[in-house]
Amino acid sequence: AQSVTQLDSQVPVFEEAPVELRCNYSSSVSVYLFWYVQYPNQGLQLLLKYLSGSTLVKGINGFEAEFNKSQTSFHLRKPSVHISDTAEYFCAVSYNQGGKLIFGQGTELSVKP
Amino acid sequence: GAVVSQHPSWVICKSGTSVKIECRSLDFQATTMFWYRQFPKQSLMLMATSNEGSKATYEQGVEKDKFLINHASLTLSTLTVTSAHPEDSSFYICSALIGLAGVSDTQYFGPGTRLTVL
């Protein structure tokens, strides 16, 4: 079965430190990859997406992610986090354009002063 | 600004009543919308895919007679929870499939609706 695995359920980090949130997917076919952020009691906001082309994708709020086909990974990174980045982050994959999204379990990023 | 809106943002109802949740695509046409359910501290579970002008496609295990979906226009989909019970209490989130460059390839999510059934 196709699946998305976010390897860390919680990531605590100090303000201004770099962070990496890991995401792996299972697939033998082409995929479309997304990272969403969810603040408490809110819907999901798109951070960035990979559809094709350059494997390094830059998104909003200083986040970026790199698509690695050989490792079936799409890890999210930010060189220096802020308190306001504290939120739940979801990695998602779609196996056809405009198709259903399969979500990972989510990673809770907690930025401490 | 927000691309997808939901109404209401929260609702409390008595057991046995029905509740309707609206999902609107703002300024964009969305032939396809999705409905998700999210329990506390958990990921999103897809309930159904809503296509404008046709019947919704429900995921396995989701009762279509309990969760009625109507997608009557290109900007509006509704989810009606019929005869709600406390176990239906959850956070319901919709999304619209929108392609800002003319290709529908990305889901944009609404802010969610918190349903509490007493």
Coordinates of N, CA and C in Angstrom, one line a residue:
Chain A
A1 N 0.8 -1.2 0.0 CA 0.0 0.0 0.0 C 0.9 1.2 0.0
Q2 N 0.4 2.3 -0.7 CA 1.1 3.5 -0.7 C 1.0 4.2 0.6
S3 N 2.1 4.8 1.1 CA 2.1 5.4 2.4 C 3.1 6.6 2.5
V4 N 2.9 7.4 3.5 CA 3.8 8.5 3.8 C 4.2 8.4 5.2
T5 N 5.5 8.5 5.5 CA 6.0 8.3 6.8 C 6.7 9.6 7.3
Q6 N 6.3 10.2 8.3 CA 7.0 11.3 8.9 C 7.7 10.7 10.1
L7 N 9.0 10.7 10.1 CA 9.8 9.9 11.0 C 9.8 10.5 12.4
D8 N 9.5 11.7 12.6 CA 9.5 12.3 13.9 C 8.2 12.9 14.3
S9 N 7.6 12.4 15.4 CA 6.3 13.0 15.7 C 6.4 14.3 16.4
Q10 N 7.6 14.5 17.1 CA 7.8 15.8 17.7 C 9.2 16.3 17.5
V11 N 9.4 17.5 17.2 CA 10.8 18.1 17.1 C 10.8 19.4 17.9
P12 N 11.5 19.3 19.0 CA 11.8 20.5 19.8 C 13.1 21.2 19.3
V13 N 13.1 22.5 19.2 CA 14.3 23.2 18.7 C 14.3 24.6 19.3
F14 N 15.5 25.1 19.4 CA 15.6 26.5 20.0 C 15.5 27.5 18.8
E15 N 15.0 28.6 19.2 CA 14.9 29.7 18.2 C 16.2 30.0 17.5
E16 N 16.1 30.3 16.2 CA 17.3 30.6 15.4 C 18.1 29.4 15.0
A17 N 17.8 28.2 15.5 CA 18.5 27.0 15.1 C 17.9 26.5 13.8
P18 N 18.7 25.7 13.1 CA 18.2 25.1 11.9 C 17.3 23.9 12.2
V19 N 16.4 23.5 11.3 CA 15.6 22.4 11.6 C 15.3 21.6 10.3
E20 N 15.2 20.3 10.4 CA 14.8 19.4 9.3 C 13.7 18.5 9.8
L21 N 12.6 18.5 9.0 CA 11.5 17.6 9.3 C 11.5 16.5 8.2
R22 N 11.5 15.3 8.6 CA 11.8 14.2 7.6 C 10.5 13.6 7.1
C23 N 10.5 13.3 5.8 CA 9.3 12.7 5.2 C 9.8 11.6 4.2
N24 N 9.3 10.4 4.3 CA 9.6 9.4 3.3 C 8.3 8.9 2.7
Y25 N 8.3 8.5 1.5 CA 7.0 7.9 0.9 C 7.4 6.6 0.2
S26 N 6.3 5.8 0.0 CA 6.5 4.6 -0.7 C 5.9 4.7 -2.1
S27 N 6.6 4.5 -3.1 CA 6.1 4.5 -4.4 C 7.1 4.1 -5.5
S28 N 6.6 3.4 -6.5 CA 7.4 3.0 -7.6 C 7.1 3.9 -8.8
V29 N 6.2 4.8 -8.7 CA 5.8 5.6 -9.8 C 6.0 7.1 -9.5
S30 N 5.8 7.9 -10.4 CA 6.0 9.4 -10.2 C 5.0 9.9 -9.2
V31 N 5.4 10.8 -8.4 CA 4.6 11.4 -7.3 C 4.6 12.9 -7.4
Y32 N 3.7 13.4 -6.7 CA 3.6 14.9 -6.5 C 3.7 15.0 -5.0
L33 N 4.5 15.9 -4.5 CA 4.8 16.0 -3.0 C 4.5 17.4 -2.5
F34 N 3.9 17.4 -1.3 CA 3.5 18.6 -0.7 C 3.9 18.7 0.8
W35 N 4.1 19.9 1.3 CA 4.2 20.1 2.7 C 3.2 21.2 3.1
Y36 N 2.4 20.8 4.1 CA 1.4 21.8 4.7 C 1.7 22.1 6.1
V37 N 1.3 23.2 6.6 CA 1.5 23.6 8.0 C 0.1 23.9 8.6
Q38 N -0.1 23.4 9.8 CA -1.4 23.6 10.5 C -1.1 24.3 11.8
Y39 N -1.7 25.5 12.0 CA -1.6 26.2 13.3 C -2.8 25.7 14.1
P40 N -2.8 25.8 15.4 CA -3.8 25.3 16.3 C -5.2 25.7 15.9
N41 N -6.1 24.8 15.8 CA -7.5 25.0 15.4 C -7.7 25.7 14.1
Q42 N -6.8 25.5 13.2 CA -6.9 26.1 11.9 C -6.8 25.0 10.8
G43 N -7.1 25.4 9.6 CA -6.9 24.5 8.4 C -5.5 24.4 8.1
L44 N -5.2 23.7 6.9 CA -3.9 23.6 6.5 C -3.5 24.6 5.5
Q45 N -2.2 25.1 5.6 CA -1.7 26.1 4.7 C -0.6 25.5 3.9
L46 N -0.6 25.7 2.6 CA 0.4 25.1 1.7 C 1.7 25.8 1.9
L47 N 2.8 25.0 2.3 CA 4.1 25.6 2.4 C 4.9 25.6 1.1
L48 N 4.8 24.4 0.4 CA 5.5 24.2 -0.8 C 5.1 22.9 -1.5
K49 N 5.5 22.8 -2.7 CA 5.1 21.6 -3.5 C 6.1 21.2 -4.5
Y50 N 6.2 19.9 -4.8 CA 7.1 19.5 -5.9 C 6.2 18.8 -6.9
L51 N 6.2 19.3 -8.1 CA 5.4 18.6 -9.2 C 6.3 18.0 -10.2
S52 N 7.4 18.8 -10.6 CA 8.4 18.3 -11.5 C 9.5 19.4 -11.5
G53 N 10.5 19.1 -12.3 CA 11.6 20.1 -12.4 C 12.6 20.0 -11.4
S54 N 13.1 21.1 -11.0 CA 14.2 21.2 -10.0 C 13.8 20.5 -8.7
T55 N 14.7 19.7 -8.2 CA 14.4 18.9 -7.0 C 14.4 19.7 -5.7
L56 N 15.0 20.9 -5.7 CA 15.0 21.8 -4.6 C 13.9 22.8 -4.7
V57 N 13.0 22.7 -3.8 CA 11.8 23.6 -3.9 C 11.8 24.6 -2.7
K58 N 11.6 25.8 -3.1 CA 11.5 26.8 -2.0 C 10.0 27.2 -1.8
G59 N 9.7 27.4 -0.5 CA 8.3 27.7 -0.2 C 8.2 29.0 0.6
I60 N 7.1 29.2 1.2 CA 6.9 30.4 2.0 C 7.5 30.3 3.4
N61 N 7.7 31.4 4.0 CA 8.2 31.5 5.4 C 9.6 31.0 5.5
G62 N 10.4 31.0 4.4 CA 11.8 30.6 4.5 C 12.0 29.1 4.4
F63 N 11.0 28.3 4.2 CA 11.2 26.8 4.2 C 11.5 26.4 2.8
E64 N 12.3 25.3 2.7 CA 12.6 24.6 1.5 C 12.6 23.1 1.7
A65 N 12.5 22.4 0.6 CA 12.5 20.9 0.6 C 13.2 20.4 -0.6
E66 N 13.7 19.2 -0.4 CA 14.5 18.6 -1.5 C 13.9 17.2 -1.8
F67 N 13.5 17.0 -3.1 CA 13.0 15.8 -3.5 C 14.2 14.9 -3.9
N68 N 14.2 13.7 -3.2 CA 15.2 12.7 -3.5 C 14.6 11.4 -4.0
K69 N 14.6 11.2 -5.3 CA 13.9 10.1 -5.8 C 14.5 8.7 -5.4
S70 N 15.8 8.7 -5.3 CA 16.5 7.4 -5.0 C 16.2 7.0 -3.5
Q71 N 16.0 8.0 -2.7 CA 15.8 7.7 -1.3 C 14.3 7.9 -1.0
T72 N 13.5 8.2 -1.9 CA 12.0 8.4 -1.8 C 11.8 9.3 -0.6
S73 N 12.5 10.4 -0.6 CA 12.3 11.4 0.5 C 12.0 12.8 0.1
F74 N 11.4 13.5 1.0 CA 11.1 14.9 0.7 C 11.2 15.7 2.0
H75 N 12.4 15.9 2.5 CA 12.6 16.5 3.8 C 12.4 18.0 3.7
L76 N 11.8 18.5 4.8 CA 11.6 20.0 4.9 C 12.7 20.6 5.7
R77 N 13.2 21.7 5.3 CA 14.3 22.4 6.1 C 14.0 23.9 6.2
K78 N 14.6 24.4 7.3 CA 14.6 25.9 7.5 C 15.9 26.2 8.2
P79 N 16.7 27.1 7.7 CA 18.0 27.4 8.3 C 18.0 28.1 9.7
S80 N 16.9 28.8 10.0 CA 16.8 29.5 11.2 C 15.3 29.7 11.6
V81 N 14.9 29.0 12.6 CA 13.4 29.0 12.9 C 13.1 30.1 13.9
H82 N 11.8 30.5 13.8 CA 11.3 31.5 14.8 C 10.2 30.9 15.6
I83 N 9.9 31.5 16.7 CA 8.8 31.1 17.6 C 7.6 30.9 16.9
S84 N 7.3 31.7 15.9 CA 6.0 31.6 15.1 C 6.0 30.4 14.2
D85 N 7.0 29.7 14.1 CA 7.0 28.5 13.3 C 6.5 27.3 14.1
T86 N 6.2 27.5 15.3 CA 5.6 26.4 16.1 C 4.3 26.0 15.6
A87 N 4.1 24.8 15.1 CA 2.9 24.3 14.5 C 3.1 22.8 14.2
E88 N 2.0 22.3 13.6 CA 2.0 20.9 13.1 C 2.3 20.9 11.6
Y89 N 3.2 20.1 11.2 CA 3.6 20.0 9.8 C 3.3 18.7 9.2
F90 N 2.6 18.7 8.0 CA 2.2 17.5 7.4 C 2.8 17.4 6.0
C91 N 3.4 16.2 5.7 CA 3.9 15.9 4.4 C 2.7 15.1 3.7
A92 N 2.6 15.3 2.4 CA 1.5 14.6 1.7 C 2.0 14.3 0.3
V93 N 1.4 13.2 -0.3 CA 1.8 12.7 -1.6 C 0.6 12.5 -2.4
S94 N 0.6 12.8 -3.7 CA -0.4 12.4 -4.6 C 0.2 11.7 -5.7
Y95 N -0.5 10.6 -6.2 CA 0.1 9.8 -7.3 C -0.4 10.1 -8.7
N96 N -1.3 11.1 -8.7 CA -1.7 11.6 -10.0 C -2.1 13.1 -9.8
Q97 N -1.9 13.8 -10.9 CA -2.1 15.3 -10.8 C -3.6 15.5 -10.5
G98 N -3.8 16.3 -9.4 CA -5.2 16.5 -9.0 C -5.8 15.4 -8.2
G99 N -5.1 14.4 -7.9 CA -5.6 13.2 -7.2 C -5.7 13.4 -5.7
K100 N -6.1 12.3 -5.1 CA -6.2 12.3 -3.6 C -4.8 12.5 -3.0
L101 N -4.8 13.1 -1.8 CA -3.6 13.3 -1.0 C -3.6 12.2 0.0
I102 N -2.4 11.6 0.2 CA -2.1 10.7 1.3 C -1.2 11.5 2.3
F103 N -1.7 11.6 3.5 CA -0.9 12.4 4.5 C -0.1 11.5 5.4
G104 N 1.0 12.1 5.8 CA 1.8 11.5 6.9 C 1.1 11.8 8.2
Q105 N 1.7 11.3 9.2 CA 1.1 11.4 10.6 C 1.3 12.8 11.2
G106 N 2.1 13.6 10.6 CA 2.4 14.9 11.1 C 3.6 15.0 12.1
T107 N 4.2 16.1 12.1 CA 5.3 16.4 13.0 C 5.0 17.7 13.7
E108 N 5.1 17.6 15.0 CA 4.9 18.8 15.8 C 6.2 19.5 16.0
L109 N 6.3 20.7 15.5 CA 7.5 21.5 15.6 C 7.3 22.5 16.8
S110 N 8.2 22.4 17.8 CA 8.0 23.3 18.9 C 9.3 24.1 19.0
V111 N 9.2 25.4 18.8 CA 10.3 26.3 18.8 C 10.4 27.0 20.2
K112 N 11.5 26.9 20.9 CA 11.6 27.4 22.2 C 12.6 28.6 22.2
P113 N 12.3 29.6 23.1 CA 13.2 30.8 23.1 C 14.5 30.5 23.7
Chain B
G1 N -4.3 36.0 0.7 CA -5.6 35.8 1.4 C -6.1 34.4 1.2
A2 N -7.2 34.2 2.0 CA -7.8 32.9 2.0 C -8.4 32.5 0.6
V3 N -8.2 31.3 0.2 CA -8.7 30.8 -1.1 C -10.0 30.0 -0.9
V4 N -10.1 29.4 0.3 CA -11.2 28.5 0.6 C -11.8 28.9 2.0
S5 N -13.1 29.0 2.0 CA -13.7 29.4 3.3 C -14.6 28.2 3.7
Q6 N -14.9 28.2 5.0 CA -15.8 27.2 5.6 C -16.7 27.9 6.5
H7 N -18.0 27.4 6.6 CA -19.0 28.0 7.5 C -19.9 26.9 8.0
P8 N -20.1 26.8 9.3 CA -19.6 27.7 10.3 C -18.2 27.3 10.7
S9 N -17.5 28.1 11.5 CA -16.2 27.7 12.0 C -16.3 26.7 13.2
W10 N -17.4 26.8 13.9 CA -17.7 25.9 15.0 C -19.2 25.7 15.2
V11 N -19.6 24.6 15.6 CA -21.0 24.3 15.9 C -21.2 23.3 17.0
I12 N -22.1 23.6 17.8 CA -22.5 22.6 18.9 C -24.0 22.2 18.6
C13 N -24.2 21.0 18.6 CA -25.6 20.5 18.4 C -26.0 19.4 19.3
K14 N -27.3 19.1 19.4 CA -27.8 18.0 20.2 C -27.7 16.7 19.4
S15 N -27.6 15.6 20.1 CA -27.6 14.3 19.5 C -28.9 14.1 18.7
G16 N -28.8 13.6 17.5 CA -30.0 13.3 16.7 C -30.3 14.4 15.7
T17 N -29.7 15.5 15.8 CA -30.0 16.6 14.9 C -29.0 16.5 13.7
S18 N -29.3 17.3 12.6 CA -28.4 17.3 11.5 C -27.7 18.7 11.4
V19 N -26.5 18.6 10.9 CA -25.7 19.8 10.8 C -25.1 19.9 9.4
K20 N -25.2 21.1 8.8 CA -24.7 21.4 7.5 C -23.4 22.2 7.5
I21 N -22.4 21.8 6.8 CA -21.1 22.6 6.8 C -20.9 23.0 5.3
E22 N -20.6 24.3 5.1 CA -20.4 24.8 3.8 C -18.9 25.0 3.5
C23 N -18.5 24.7 2.3 CA -17.1 24.9 1.8 C -17.2 25.7 0.5
R24 N -16.6 26.9 0.5 CA -16.6 27.8 -0.6 C -15.2 28.0 -1.2
S25 N -15.1 28.0 -2.5 CA -13.9 28.3 -3.2 C -14.1 29.8 -3.5
L26 N -13.2 30.6 -3.0 CA -13.3 32.1 -3.2 C -12.5 32.5 -4.5
D27 N -13.2 33.1 -5.4 CA -12.6 33.7 -6.6 C -12.1 32.6 -7.6
F28 N -12.2 31.4 -7.3 CA -11.7 30.3 -8.2 C -12.8 29.2 -8.3
Q29 N -12.9 28.7 -9.5 CA -13.8 27.6 -9.7 C -13.1 26.3 -9.3
A30 N -13.8 25.4 -8.6 CA -13.2 24.2 -8.2 C -14.2 23.0 -8.6
T31 N -13.9 22.3 -9.6 CA -14.7 21.2 -10.0 C -14.6 20.1 -9.0
T32 N -13.5 20.0 -8.2 CA -13.3 18.9 -7.3 C -13.0 19.5 -5.9
M33 N -13.7 19.0 -4.9 CA -13.4 19.4 -3.5 C -13.3 18.1 -2.7
F34 N -12.6 18.2 -1.6 CA -12.4 17.0 -0.8 C -12.9 17.4 0.7
W35 N -13.4 16.4 1.3 CA -13.8 16.5 2.7 C -12.9 15.6 3.6
Y36 N -12.4 16.1 4.7 CA -11.5 15.4 5.6 C -12.1 15.5 7.0
R37 N -11.6 14.6 7.8 CA -12.0 14.6 9.2 C -10.7 14.4 10.0
Q38 N -10.5 15.2 11.1 CA -9.3 15.2 11.8 C -9.6 15.0 13.3
F39 N -9.1 14.0 13.9 CA -9.3 13.8 15.4 C -8.1 14.5 16.1
P40 N -8.2 14.9 17.3 CA -7.2 15.6 18.0 C -5.8 14.9 17.9
K41 N -4.8 15.6 17.6 CA -3.4 15.1 17.6 C -3.2 14.0 16.5
Q42 N -4.1 14.0 15.5 CA -4.0 13.0 14.5 C -3.9 13.7 13.1
S43 N -3.7 12.9 12.1 CA -3.6 13.4 10.7 C -5.0 13.5 10.1
L44 N -5.0 14.0 8.9 CA -6.3 14.1 8.2 C -6.7 12.8 7.6
M45 N -8.0 12.5 7.7 CA -8.5 11.3 7.1 C -9.5 11.7 6.0
L46 N -9.2 11.3 4.7 CA -10.1 11.7 3.7 C -11.4 10.9 3.8
M47 N -12.5 11.7 3.7 CA -13.9 11.1 3.8 C -14.4 10.9 2.4
A48 N -14.3 11.9 1.6 CA -15.0 11.8 0.3 C -14.4 12.8 -0.7
T49 N -14.6 12.5 -1.9 CA -14.2 13.4 -3.0 C -15.5 13.9 -3.6
S50 N -15.6 15.2 -3.7 CA -16.9 15.8 -4.2 C -16.6 16.5 -5.6
N51 N -17.4 16.0 -6.6 CA -17.2 16.6 -7.9 C -18.5 17.3 -8.3
E52 N -18.3 18.5 -8.8 CA -19.4 19.3 -9.2 C -20.3 18.6 -10.2
G53 N -21.6 18.6 -9.9 CA -22.6 18.0 -10.8 C -22.7 16.5 -10.8
S54 N -22.0 15.8 -9.9 CA -22.1 14.4 -9.8 C -22.0 13.9 -8.4
K55 N -22.3 12.6 -8.2 CA -22.3 12.1 -6.9 C -20.9 12.0 -6.3
A56 N -20.8 12.2 -5.0 CA -19.5 12.2 -4.3 C -19.0 10.7 -4.3
T57 N -17.7 10.6 -4.2 CA -17.0 9.3 -4.1 C -16.5 9.2 -2.6
Y58 N -17.1 8.2 -1.9 CA -16.7 8.1 -0.5 C -15.6 7.1 -0.3
E59 N -14.8 7.3 0.7 CA -13.7 6.4 1.1 C -14.3 5.2 1.8
Q60 N -13.6 4.1 1.8 CA -14.0 2.9 2.5 C -14.3 3.2 3.9
G61 N -15.4 2.7 4.4 CA -15.7 2.9 5.8 C -16.5 4.1 6.2
V62 N -16.7 5.0 5.2 CA -17.5 6.3 5.4 C -18.9 6.0 5.0
E63 N -19.8 6.3 5.9 CA -21.2 6.1 5.6 C -21.8 7.2 4.7
K64 N -22.1 6.9 3.5 CA -22.6 7.9 2.6 C -24.0 8.5 3.0
D65 N -24.8 7.6 3.7 CA -26.1 8.1 4.1 C -26.0 9.0 5.4
K66 N -24.9 8.9 6.1 CA -24.7 9.7 7.3 C -24.0 11.0 6.9
F67 N -23.1 11.0 6.0 CA -22.4 12.2 5.6 C -22.8 12.5 4.2
L68 N -23.8 13.4 4.1 CA -24.3 13.7 2.7 C -23.5 14.9 2.1
I69 N -23.0 14.7 0.9 CA -22.2 15.7 0.3 C -22.9 16.2 -1.0
N70 N -23.0 17.5 -1.1 CA -23.6 18.1 -2.3 C -22.7 19.1 -2.9
H71 N -22.4 19.0 -4.2 CA -21.5 19.9 -4.8 C -22.3 20.6 -6.0
A72 N -23.1 21.5 -5.7 CA -24.1 22.0 -6.6 C -23.5 23.1 -7.6
S73 N -22.4 23.7 -7.2 CA -21.8 24.7 -8.1 C -20.3 24.6 -8.0
L74 N -19.7 25.3 -8.9 CA -18.2 25.3 -9.0 C -17.5 26.0 -7.8
T75 N -18.3 26.6 -6.9 CA -17.7 27.3 -5.8 C -18.2 26.8 -4.5
L76 N -19.1 25.9 -4.4 CA -19.7 25.5 -3.2 C -19.9 24.0 -3.1
S77 N -19.4 23.4 -2.0 CA -19.7 22.0 -1.6 C -20.2 22.0 -0.2
T78 N -21.2 21.2 0.1 CA -21.7 21.1 1.5 C -21.6 19.7 2.0
L79 N -21.4 19.6 3.3 CA -21.3 18.3 4.0 C -22.4 18.4 5.1
T80 N -23.3 17.5 5.0 CA -24.4 17.4 6.1 C -24.2 16.2 6.9
V81 N -24.0 16.4 8.2 CA -23.9 15.2 9.1 C -25.3 15.0 9.6
T82 N -25.9 13.9 9.2 CA -27.3 13.6 9.6 C -27.3 12.8 10.9
S83 N -28.3 13.1 11.7 CA -28.5 12.4 12.9 C -27.2 12.2 13.7
A84 N -26.7 13.4 14.0 CA -25.3 13.4 14.6 C -25.3 12.8 16.0
H85 N -24.2 12.1 16.3 CA -24.0 11.5 17.6 C -22.7 12.0 18.2
P86 N -22.5 11.8 19.5 CA -21.2 12.3 20.1 C -20.0 11.8 19.4
E87 N -20.0 10.6 18.8 CA -18.8 10.1 18.2 C -18.5 10.8 16.8
D88 N -19.5 11.6 16.4 CA -19.2 12.4 15.1 C -18.5 13.7 15.4
S89 N -18.4 14.0 16.7 CA -17.6 15.2 17.1 C -16.2 15.1 16.6
S90 N -15.8 16.2 15.9 CA -14.5 16.1 15.2 C -14.3 17.5 14.6
F91 N -13.1 17.6 13.9 CA -12.7 18.8 13.2 C -12.9 18.4 11.7
Y92 N -13.7 19.1 11.0 CA -14.0 18.7 9.6 C -13.4 19.8 8.7
I93 N -12.6 19.4 7.8 CA -11.8 20.3 6.9 C -12.1 20.0 5.4
C94 N -12.4 21.0 4.7 CA -12.6 20.8 3.2 C -11.4 21.3 2.5
S95 N -11.2 20.9 1.3 CA -10.2 21.5 0.4 C -10.7 21.6 -1.0
A96 N -10.2 22.5 -1.8 CA -10.6 22.7 -3.2 C -9.4 22.5 -4.0
L97 N -9.6 21.8 -5.1 CA -8.5 21.5 -6.1 C -8.5 22.7 -7.0
I98 N -7.4 23.4 -6.9 CA -7.3 24.7 -7.7 C -5.9 24.7 -8.4
G99 N -5.9 25.2 -9.6 CA -4.7 25.4 -10.3 C -4.6 26.8 -10.7
L100 N -3.7 27.5 -10.0 CA -3.6 29.0 -10.2 C -3.1 29.3 -11.6
A101 N -2.4 28.3 -12.2 CA -1.9 28.5 -13.6 C -2.8 27.8 -14.6
G102 N -4.0 27.5 -14.2 CA -4.9 26.8 -15.1 C -4.9 25.3 -15.0
V103 N -4.0 24.8 -14.3 CA -3.9 23.3 -14.1 C -4.3 23.0 -12.7
S104 N -5.3 22.1 -12.5 CA -5.7 21.8 -11.1 C -4.7 20.8 -10.6
D105 N -3.8 21.3 -9.7 CA -2.8 20.3 -9.2 C -2.6 20.4 -7.7
T106 N -3.3 21.4 -7.1 CA -3.0 21.6 -5.7 C -4.3 21.8 -4.9
Q107 N -4.3 21.1 -3.7 CA -5.4 21.3 -2.8 C -5.2 22.5 -1.9
Y108 N -6.2 23.4 -1.8 CA -6.1 24.5 -0.9 C -7.2 24.2 0.2
F109 N -6.8 24.4 1.4 CA -7.7 23.9 2.5 C -8.5 25.1 3.1
G110 N -9.7 24.8 3.6 CA -10.4 25.7 4.4 C -9.9 25.7 5.8
P111 N -10.5 26.7 6.6 CA -10.0 26.8 8.0 C -10.5 25.7 8.9
G112 N -11.5 24.9 8.5 CA -12.0 23.9 9.3 C -13.3 24.3 10.1
T113 N -14.0 23.2 10.5 CA -15.2 23.4 11.3 C -15.2 22.4 12.4
R114 N -15.2 23.0 13.6 CA -15.2 22.2 14.8 C -16.7 21.8 15.2
L115 N -17.0 20.5 15.1 CA -18.3 20.0 15.4 C -18.3 19.3 16.8
T116 N -19.2 19.8 17.7 CA -19.3 19.1 19.0 C -20.8 18.7 19.1
V117 N -21.0 17.4 19.3 CA -22.3 16.8 19.4 C -22.5 16.4 20.9
L118 N -23.6 17.0 21.5 CA -23.8 16.8 22.9 C -24.7 15.6 23.2

